[in-house]
Amino acid sequence: MTTANTGNNLDPWYGHYADRTAGLSASEVRALFAVASRPEVVSLAGGMPYVSALPPELVSGALERVMRDHGPEALQYGSGQGTPAIREQILEVMALEGIRASVDDVVVTTGSQQALDLVTKLFIDKGDVILAESPSYVGAIGVFRSYQADVVHVATDNDGMIPESLRETIVHTRAAGKTIKLLYLIPNFHNPAGVTLSWARRLEIIEIAKANNILILEDNPYGLLYFDGPPPQAMRSVDTDGIIYLGTFSKTFAPGLRVGWAVAPHAIREKLILANESAVLSPSAFTQNVITSYFEASDWRAQIDTFRGIYRERKEALVSSLSEHLPDLTWTNPDGGFYVWLTLPPQLDSKAMLPRAVKELVAYTPGTAFFANGDGRHNIRLSFCYPTPDSIRLGIRRLTKVINGEIELLDTFANTGQLEIVKSSDRVTSPPPNIN
Amino acid sequence: MTTANTGNNLDPWYGHYADRTAGLSASEVRALFAVASRPEVVSLAGGMPYVSALPPELVSGALERVMRDHGPEALQYGSGQGTPAIREQILEVMALEGIRASVDDVVVTTGSQQALDLVTKLFIDKGDVILAESPSYVGAIGVFRSYQADVVHVATDNDGMIPESLRETIVHTRAAGKTIKLLYLIPNFHNPAGVTLSWARRLEIIEIAKANNILILEDNPYGLLYFDGPPPQAMRSVDTDGIIYLGTFSKTFAPGLRVGWAVAPHAIREKLILANESAVLSPSAFTQNVITSYFEASDWRAQIDTFRGIYRERKEALVSSLSEHLPDLTWTNPDGGFYVWLTLPPQLDSKAMLPRAVKELVAYTPGTAFFANGDGRHNIRLSFCYPTPDSIRLGIRRLTKVINGEIELLDTFANTGQLEIVKSSDRVTSPPPNIN
């Protein structure tokens, strides 16, 4: 029986939807992003890898070899677990982050997003709690909600999730009678926070999870995209029984092929394969074969180095622009990945400000997208992965104009006293997150 | 809280799984199928299209054009609804079955299997009923169970689902206090039954669904693969508001690309896009571009004609072999698609017989796979899509030996009286389905 519904009376099937569709909602800024995709807008909003840096001839070569050597297999249905060849290669990629596993441990998915979906489907009953960093990945929050999970954020600083806060959150959550099913973490170059979980904290958090019988979901899309030196090794490198690890080829190769993976303890992995077969029968044999051929024949490590150089240059452009134009604000300075997390003055609301930013031809993602609880109004995620350094600098100049204009406007109103009520309620409902 | 669990005490996460994993189980015949994939076994079990009939140069040409003209777009994340270009082509394909729709109505998915998954996720709360043919597609039953739906079969004969049985089933189901959410149908060349829903029944079933406010889920993977003449037009051709229509490129092009689609009424389609984004962010832009390029540059209608000719020849080989070797049995004689549904003598159990068949180097799918209620023990699904006509004839000779051996064995035991108990209980728990 349906107790909660979305939709309206113009929908004749209103009343037929499952309860869980109440958690399914379009991003409030989706319409704006359609506008923001105009070429004259500098978008610091998306998370698109810079695939143009992938030499087309390497991809074309892989395609030719697939058709020459594996055509009928690549065009056919495949295994629900993924091809043995790509699972071998995934082991090689993960070894770079200290992970040792067997080909049997790997389940190939339609991007790591689908792995998030399958894990959530396997573990979450309505009202179960998933603990996550504060802030957390918008796409994960969306999946968790779509299975009616209750996402509880754990305080996070420049070294990632704070172990003491995790302990306290577990105690409080259980005292409230709730069941904690998963601890979701992005340890490396966090999306959106741009921070990296320190090695000491990785070990401490693994111990806390073990002591509390909580399964860790380690999501690592960016680990190989470090700027100067590699991040600490994966949490999965020191714990094989209590962690589901997620990886992807979207950032080291190309997201358009939609190939990611999960590594999970034996019994969970068996269920993941069944869930995968139920959802899509098998992941694309074609795109798996393309990736296998590319990794076999190309110097993929050198290509990742190329990506690193590009993203490092863009990060520097972003951070030096912020230093120059917005020296009074604070932001994270990531050691890799795609994102910087900017904290606005407390009187500014990042979501309310977005239309004005788009009018000034610069787009960003408001911090509220990364919280399940309404926080993040004073934050902005800035992506440096896709625009060129010059575009990034232009975008920050435009953003500076918007921010300064907002401050000036609000100060004018504040001096008249008219905005005091708004500012107070703002402080109460939306404290700034613990990212500096 | 978890009330039902799968797994065992060797699984440290036993007790953590969601309720719905109780519906997630491996096929009982999965292990046997691993054996059955040995080259010396004639497999009449799978549903793999004969992709070798697709000229490799047509695929290679499409790949070259994609890299030449659309490389960065194809390698990048895409829209959660699918590319506009492929949705235009989907309209052209569907027009062949009488469907008129707008590009906005189409949602591209990772195979039509994923469309089944998303629709089920949108509509099914635990215990909701989905009405389906008797038998029904094993992969759909699996998805429905994975969201804890209660699948109720409706009697089906050589003209498809029986409208009068549908009416009665609706009355009985509602009298039992259950909520019917979907009516799932495969109108053309049914998997596994091999039957086609007549035009008169299509209209009558649409009226019944409308009168009872039940949403129809029309699954049409095989419609274009007719042998002599096209099947009746799609149900979606006469009803736009009460039907979600599913299509796929797996049978007209290649399943390895994992591209299917759903056409749904406006409000449902909006939710499907959100569910799609939640599950995979976006379907593969790469494989969509490959299909678009193939359909734009090749005579795809002629290629479908080629497929038709191949499958017709194989169907003839299968049916004439059955006539020759097993004249006392009954089977369906499909006008298209991939499958024949064979009814065994009532003393034979298709699942129990399978290991002996594999020992004789022939494999099939036992009828029980296609029922949610344990029926189908006297039925076999025979696939003619993949093996050559000669292999099919060899397979049927082997199957005949197995069946005759079983009959002989059981008659021997029956004469001693020893098997009477087994046979009686068999009749009680598993009446033969309404397929002749």
PDB file of N, CA and C in Angstrom, chain B residues 309-362:
ATOM      1  N   GLY B 309      15.496 -14.373 -41.364  1.00  0.00           N
ATOM      2  CA  GLY B 309      15.700 -15.577 -42.169  1.00  0.00           C
ATOM      3  C   GLY B 309      16.448 -16.650 -41.384  1.00  0.00           C
ATOM      4  N   ILE B 310      17.463 -16.224 -40.648  1.00  0.00           N
ATOM      5  CA  ILE B 310      18.266 -17.168 -39.862  1.00  0.00           C
ATOM      6  C   ILE B 310      17.409 -17.825 -38.780  1.00  0.00           C
ATOM      7  N   TYR B 311      16.659 -17.006 -38.062  1.00  0.00           N
ATOM      8  CA  TYR B 311      15.874 -17.557 -36.951  1.00  0.00           C
ATOM      9  C   TYR B 311      14.712 -18.419 -37.463  1.00  0.00           C
ATOM     10  N   ARG B 312      14.130 -18.049 -38.609  1.00  0.00           N
ATOM     11  CA  ARG B 312      13.051 -18.851 -39.183  1.00  0.00           C
ATOM     12  C   ARG B 312      13.557 -20.244 -39.552  1.00  0.00           C
ATOM     13  N   GLU B 313      14.738 -20.279 -40.174  1.00  0.00           N
ATOM     14  CA  GLU B 313      15.316 -21.564 -40.564  1.00  0.00           C
ATOM     15  C   GLU B 313      15.572 -22.435 -39.325  1.00  0.00           C
ATOM     16  N   ARG B 314      16.036 -21.817 -38.272  1.00  0.00           N
ATOM     17  CA  ARG B 314      16.335 -22.564 -37.042  1.00  0.00           C
ATOM     18  C   ARG B 314      15.064 -23.041 -36.364  1.00  0.00           C
ATOM     19  N   LYS B 315      14.044 -22.178 -36.384  1.00  0.00           N
ATOM     20  CA  LYS B 315      12.758 -22.594 -35.814  1.00  0.00           C
ATOM     21  C   LYS B 315      12.216 -23.797 -36.576  1.00  0.00           C
ATOM     22  N   GLU B 316      12.317 -23.743 -37.912  1.00  0.00           N
ATOM     23  CA  GLU B 316      11.827 -24.866 -38.724  1.00  0.00           C
ATOM     24  C   GLU B 316      12.592 -26.144 -38.391  1.00  0.00           C
ATOM     25  N   ALA B 317      13.898 -26.014 -38.228  1.00  0.00           N
ATOM     26  CA  ALA B 317      14.709 -27.185 -37.882  1.00  0.00           C
ATOM     27  C   ALA B 317      14.245 -27.772 -36.552  1.00  0.00           C
ATOM     28  N   LEU B 318      13.960 -26.912 -35.596  1.00  0.00           N
ATOM     29  CA  LEU B 318      13.547 -27.381 -34.279  1.00  0.00           C
ATOM     30  C   LEU B 318      12.180 -28.060 -34.341  1.00  0.00           C
ATOM     31  N   VAL B 319      11.232 -27.382 -34.965  1.00  0.00           N
ATOM     32  CA  VAL B 319       9.857 -27.897 -34.974  1.00  0.00           C
ATOM     33  C   VAL B 319       9.751 -29.173 -35.812  1.00  0.00           C
ATOM     34  N   SER B 320      10.475 -29.218 -36.947  1.00  0.00           N
ATOM     35  CA  SER B 320      10.383 -30.438 -37.756  1.00  0.00           C
ATOM     36  C   SER B 320      11.077 -31.598 -37.041  1.00  0.00           C
ATOM     37  N   SER B 321      12.137 -31.322 -36.301  1.00  0.00           N
ATOM     38  CA  SER B 321      12.792 -32.355 -35.508  1.00  0.00           C
ATOM     39  C   SER B 321      11.864 -32.884 -34.411  1.00  0.00           C
ATOM     40  N   LEU B 322      11.171 -31.969 -33.773  1.00  0.00           N
ATOM     41  CA  LEU B 322      10.227 -32.393 -32.723  1.00  0.00           C
ATOM     42  C   LEU B 322       9.143 -33.277 -33.326  1.00  0.00           C
ATOM     43  N   SER B 323       8.626 -32.864 -34.510  1.00  0.00           N
ATOM     44  CA  SER B 323       7.582 -33.658 -35.179  1.00  0.00           C
ATOM     45  C   SER B 323       8.084 -35.058 -35.505  1.00  0.00           C
ATOM     46  N   GLU B 324       9.323 -35.102 -35.952  1.00  0.00           N
ATOM     47  CA  GLU B 324       9.874 -36.380 -36.369  1.00  0.00           C
ATOM     48  C   GLU B 324      10.124 -37.302 -35.177  1.00  0.00           C
ATOM     49  N   HIS B 325      10.708 -36.746 -34.101  1.00  0.00           N
ATOM     50  CA  HIS B 325      11.211 -37.600 -33.017  1.00  0.00           C
ATOM     51  C   HIS B 325      10.289 -37.707 -31.813  1.00  0.00           C
ATOM     52  N   LEU B 326       9.494 -36.671 -31.573  1.00  0.00           N
ATOM     53  CA  LEU B 326       8.656 -36.686 -30.373  1.00  0.00           C
ATOM     54  C   LEU B 326       7.202 -36.380 -30.734  1.00  0.00           C
ATOM     55  N   PRO B 327       6.637 -37.162 -31.687  1.00  0.00           N
ATOM     56  CA  PRO B 327       5.304 -36.815 -32.225  1.00  0.00           C
ATOM     57  C   PRO B 327       4.196 -36.866 -31.172  1.00  0.00           C
ATOM     58  N   ASP B 328       4.428 -37.557 -30.049  1.00  0.00           N
ATOM     59  CA  ASP B 328       3.365 -37.659 -29.049  1.00  0.00           C
ATOM     60  C   ASP B 328       3.311 -36.465 -28.098  1.00  0.00           C
ATOM     61  N   LEU B 329       4.347 -35.641 -28.140  1.00  0.00           N
ATOM     62  CA  LEU B 329       4.351 -34.476 -27.234  1.00  0.00           C
ATOM     63  C   LEU B 329       3.703 -33.270 -27.918  1.00  0.00           C
ATOM     64  N   THR B 330       3.479 -32.215 -27.129  1.00  0.00           N
ATOM     65  CA  THR B 330       2.942 -30.973 -27.702  1.00  0.00           C
ATOM     66  C   THR B 330       3.935 -29.841 -27.465  1.00  0.00           C
ATOM     67  N   TRP B 331       3.904 -28.864 -28.367  1.00  0.00           N
ATOM     68  CA  TRP B 331       4.789 -27.695 -28.256  1.00  0.00           C
ATOM     69  C   TRP B 331       4.140 -26.541 -28.985  1.00  0.00           C
ATOM     70  N   THR B 332       4.602 -25.338 -28.647  1.00  0.00           N
ATOM     71  CA  THR B 332       4.111 -24.165 -29.362  1.00  0.00           C
ATOM     72  C   THR B 332       4.933 -23.973 -30.629  1.00  0.00           C
ATOM     73  N   ASN B 333       4.305 -23.370 -31.628  1.00  0.00           N
ATOM     74  CA  ASN B 333       4.964 -23.157 -32.914  1.00  0.00           C
ATOM     75  C   ASN B 333       4.995 -21.652 -33.181  1.00  0.00           C
ATOM     76  N   PRO B 334       6.080 -20.976 -32.753  1.00  0.00           N
ATOM     77  CA  PRO B 334       6.083 -19.504 -32.757  1.00  0.00           C
ATOM     78  C   PRO B 334       6.149 -18.912 -34.161  1.00  0.00           C
ATOM     79  N   ASP B 335       5.577 -17.724 -34.307  1.00  0.00           N
ATOM     80  CA  ASP B 335       5.631 -16.984 -35.568  1.00  0.00           C
ATOM     81  C   ASP B 335       6.805 -16.024 -35.615  1.00  0.00           C
ATOM     82  N   GLY B 336       7.669 -16.095 -34.596  1.00  0.00           N
ATOM     83  CA  GLY B 336       8.831 -15.223 -34.541  1.00  0.00           C
ATOM     84  C   GLY B 336       9.564 -15.460 -33.230  1.00  0.00           C
ATOM     85  N   GLY B 337      10.596 -14.654 -32.997  1.00  0.00           N
ATOM     86  CA  GLY B 337      11.313 -14.731 -31.724  1.00  0.00           C
ATOM     87  C   GLY B 337      12.288 -15.877 -31.634  1.00  0.00           C
ATOM     88  N   PHE B 338      12.506 -16.365 -30.396  1.00  0.00           N
ATOM     89  CA  PHE B 338      13.609 -17.262 -30.095  1.00  0.00           C
ATOM     90  C   PHE B 338      13.192 -18.601 -29.489  1.00  0.00           C
ATOM     91  N   TYR B 339      11.905 -18.783 -29.108  1.00  0.00           N
ATOM     92  CA  TYR B 339      11.598 -19.861 -28.176  1.00  0.00           C
ATOM     93  C   TYR B 339      10.397 -20.744 -28.553  1.00  0.00           C
ATOM     94  N   VAL B 340      10.564 -22.043 -28.248  1.00  0.00           N
ATOM     95  CA  VAL B 340       9.468 -23.016 -28.320  1.00  0.00           C
ATOM     96  C   VAL B 340       9.254 -23.574 -26.909  1.00  0.00           C
ATOM     97  N   TRP B 341       7.992 -23.733 -26.548  1.00  0.00           N
ATOM     98  CA  TRP B 341       7.630 -24.231 -25.211  1.00  0.00           C
ATOM     99  C   TRP B 341       7.094 -25.656 -25.381  1.00  0.00           C
ATOM    100  N   LEU B 342       7.826 -26.585 -24.814  1.00  0.00           N
ATOM    101  CA  LEU B 342       7.532 -28.005 -24.994  1.00  0.00           C
ATOM    102  C   LEU B 342       6.872 -28.552 -23.727  1.00  0.00           C
ATOM    103  N   THR B 343       5.820 -29.328 -23.898  1.00  0.00           N
ATOM    104  CA  THR B 343       5.162 -29.951 -22.747  1.00  0.00           C
ATOM    105  C   THR B 343       5.518 -31.435 -22.713  1.00  0.00           C
ATOM    106  N   LEU B 344       6.056 -31.875 -21.600  1.00  0.00           N
ATOM    107  CA  LEU B 344       6.468 -33.266 -21.417  1.00  0.00           C
ATOM    108  C   LEU B 344       5.284 -34.105 -20.958  1.00  0.00           C
ATOM    109  N   PRO B 345       5.406 -35.428 -21.073  1.00  0.00           N
ATOM    110  CA  PRO B 345       4.386 -36.279 -20.454  1.00  0.00           C
ATOM    111  C   PRO B 345       4.324 -35.965 -18.957  1.00  0.00           C
ATOM    112  N   PRO B 346       3.145 -36.085 -18.350  1.00  0.00           N
ATOM    113  CA  PRO B 346       2.981 -35.601 -16.967  1.00  0.00           C
ATOM    114  C   PRO B 346       3.850 -36.322 -15.948  1.00  0.00           C
ATOM    115  N   GLN B 347       4.347 -37.520 -16.274  1.00  0.00           N
ATOM    116  CA  GLN B 347       5.197 -38.205 -15.287  1.00  0.00           C
ATOM    117  C   GLN B 347       6.638 -37.688 -15.283  1.00  0.00           C
ATOM    118  N   LEU B 348       7.002 -36.858 -16.255  1.00  0.00           N
ATOM    119  CA  LEU B 348       8.386 -36.375 -16.304  1.00  0.00           C
ATOM    120  C   LEU B 348       8.532 -35.017 -15.610  1.00  0.00           C
ATOM    121  N   ASP B 349       9.691 -34.851 -14.981  1.00  0.00           N
ATOM    122  CA  ASP B 349      10.020 -33.595 -14.290  1.00  0.00           C
ATOM    123  C   ASP B 349      11.213 -32.976 -15.009  1.00  0.00           C
ATOM    124  N   SER B 350      10.994 -31.788 -15.611  1.00  0.00           N
ATOM    125  CA  SER B 350      12.025 -31.206 -16.478  1.00  0.00           C
ATOM    126  C   SER B 350      13.282 -30.813 -15.712  1.00  0.00           C
ATOM    127  N   LYS B 351      13.123 -30.428 -14.456  1.00  0.00           N
ATOM    128  CA  LYS B 351      14.300 -30.031 -13.680  1.00  0.00           C
ATOM    129  C   LYS B 351      15.102 -31.274 -13.268  1.00  0.00           C
ATOM    130  N   ALA B 352      14.384 -32.306 -12.826  1.00  0.00           N
ATOM    131  CA  ALA B 352      15.059 -33.545 -12.423  1.00  0.00           C
ATOM    132  C   ALA B 352      15.777 -34.192 -13.608  1.00  0.00           C
ATOM    133  N   MET B 353      15.217 -34.003 -14.801  1.00  0.00           N
ATOM    134  CA  MET B 353      15.763 -34.642 -15.997  1.00  0.00           C
ATOM    135  C   MET B 353      16.999 -33.925 -16.542  1.00  0.00           C
ATOM    136  N   LEU B 354      17.184 -32.654 -16.147  1.00  0.00           N
ATOM    137  CA  LEU B 354      18.233 -31.840 -16.774  1.00  0.00           C
ATOM    138  C   LEU B 354      19.652 -32.426 -16.635  1.00  0.00           C
ATOM    139  N   PRO B 355      20.050 -32.913 -15.449  1.00  0.00           N
ATOM    140  CA  PRO B 355      21.404 -33.476 -15.369  1.00  0.00           C
ATOM    141  C   PRO B 355      21.616 -34.624 -16.352  1.00  0.00           C
ATOM    142  N   ARG B 356      20.582 -35.444 -16.547  1.00  0.00           N
ATOM    143  CA  ARG B 356      20.721 -36.551 -17.505  1.00  0.00           C
ATOM    144  C   ARG B 356      20.827 -36.014 -18.931  1.00  0.00           C
ATOM    145  N   ALA B 357      20.106 -34.929 -19.211  1.00  0.00           N
ATOM    146  CA  ALA B 357      20.213 -34.330 -20.547  1.00  0.00           C
ATOM    147  C   ALA B 357      21.623 -33.789 -20.777  1.00  0.00           C
ATOM    148  N   VAL B 358      22.161 -33.105 -19.790  1.00  0.00           N
ATOM    149  CA  VAL B 358      23.506 -32.543 -19.954  1.00  0.00           C
ATOM    150  C   VAL B 358      24.514 -33.674 -20.134  1.00  0.00           C
ATOM    151  N   LYS B 359      24.291 -34.789 -19.437  1.00  0.00           N
ATOM    152  CA  LYS B 359      25.165 -35.947 -19.615  1.00  0.00           C
ATOM    153  C   LYS B 359      25.093 -36.447 -21.069  1.00  0.00           C
ATOM    154  N   GLU B 360      23.917 -36.316 -21.671  1.00  0.00           N
ATOM    155  CA  GLU B 360      23.758 -36.694 -23.083  1.00  0.00           C
ATOM    156  C   GLU B 360      24.139 -35.546 -24.033  1.00  0.00           C
ATOM    157  N   LEU B 361      24.715 -34.482 -23.459  1.00  0.00           N
ATOM    158  CA  LEU B 361      25.243 -33.354 -24.241  1.00  0.00           C
ATOM    159  C   LEU B 361      24.162 -32.521 -24.938  1.00  0.00           C
ATOM    160  N   VAL B 362      23.060 -32.321 -24.221  1.00  0.00           N
ATOM    161  CA  VAL B 362      22.058 -31.356 -24.685  1.00  0.00           C
ATOM    162  C   VAL B 362      21.529 -30.617 -23.454  1.00  0.00           C
TER     163      VAL B 362
END
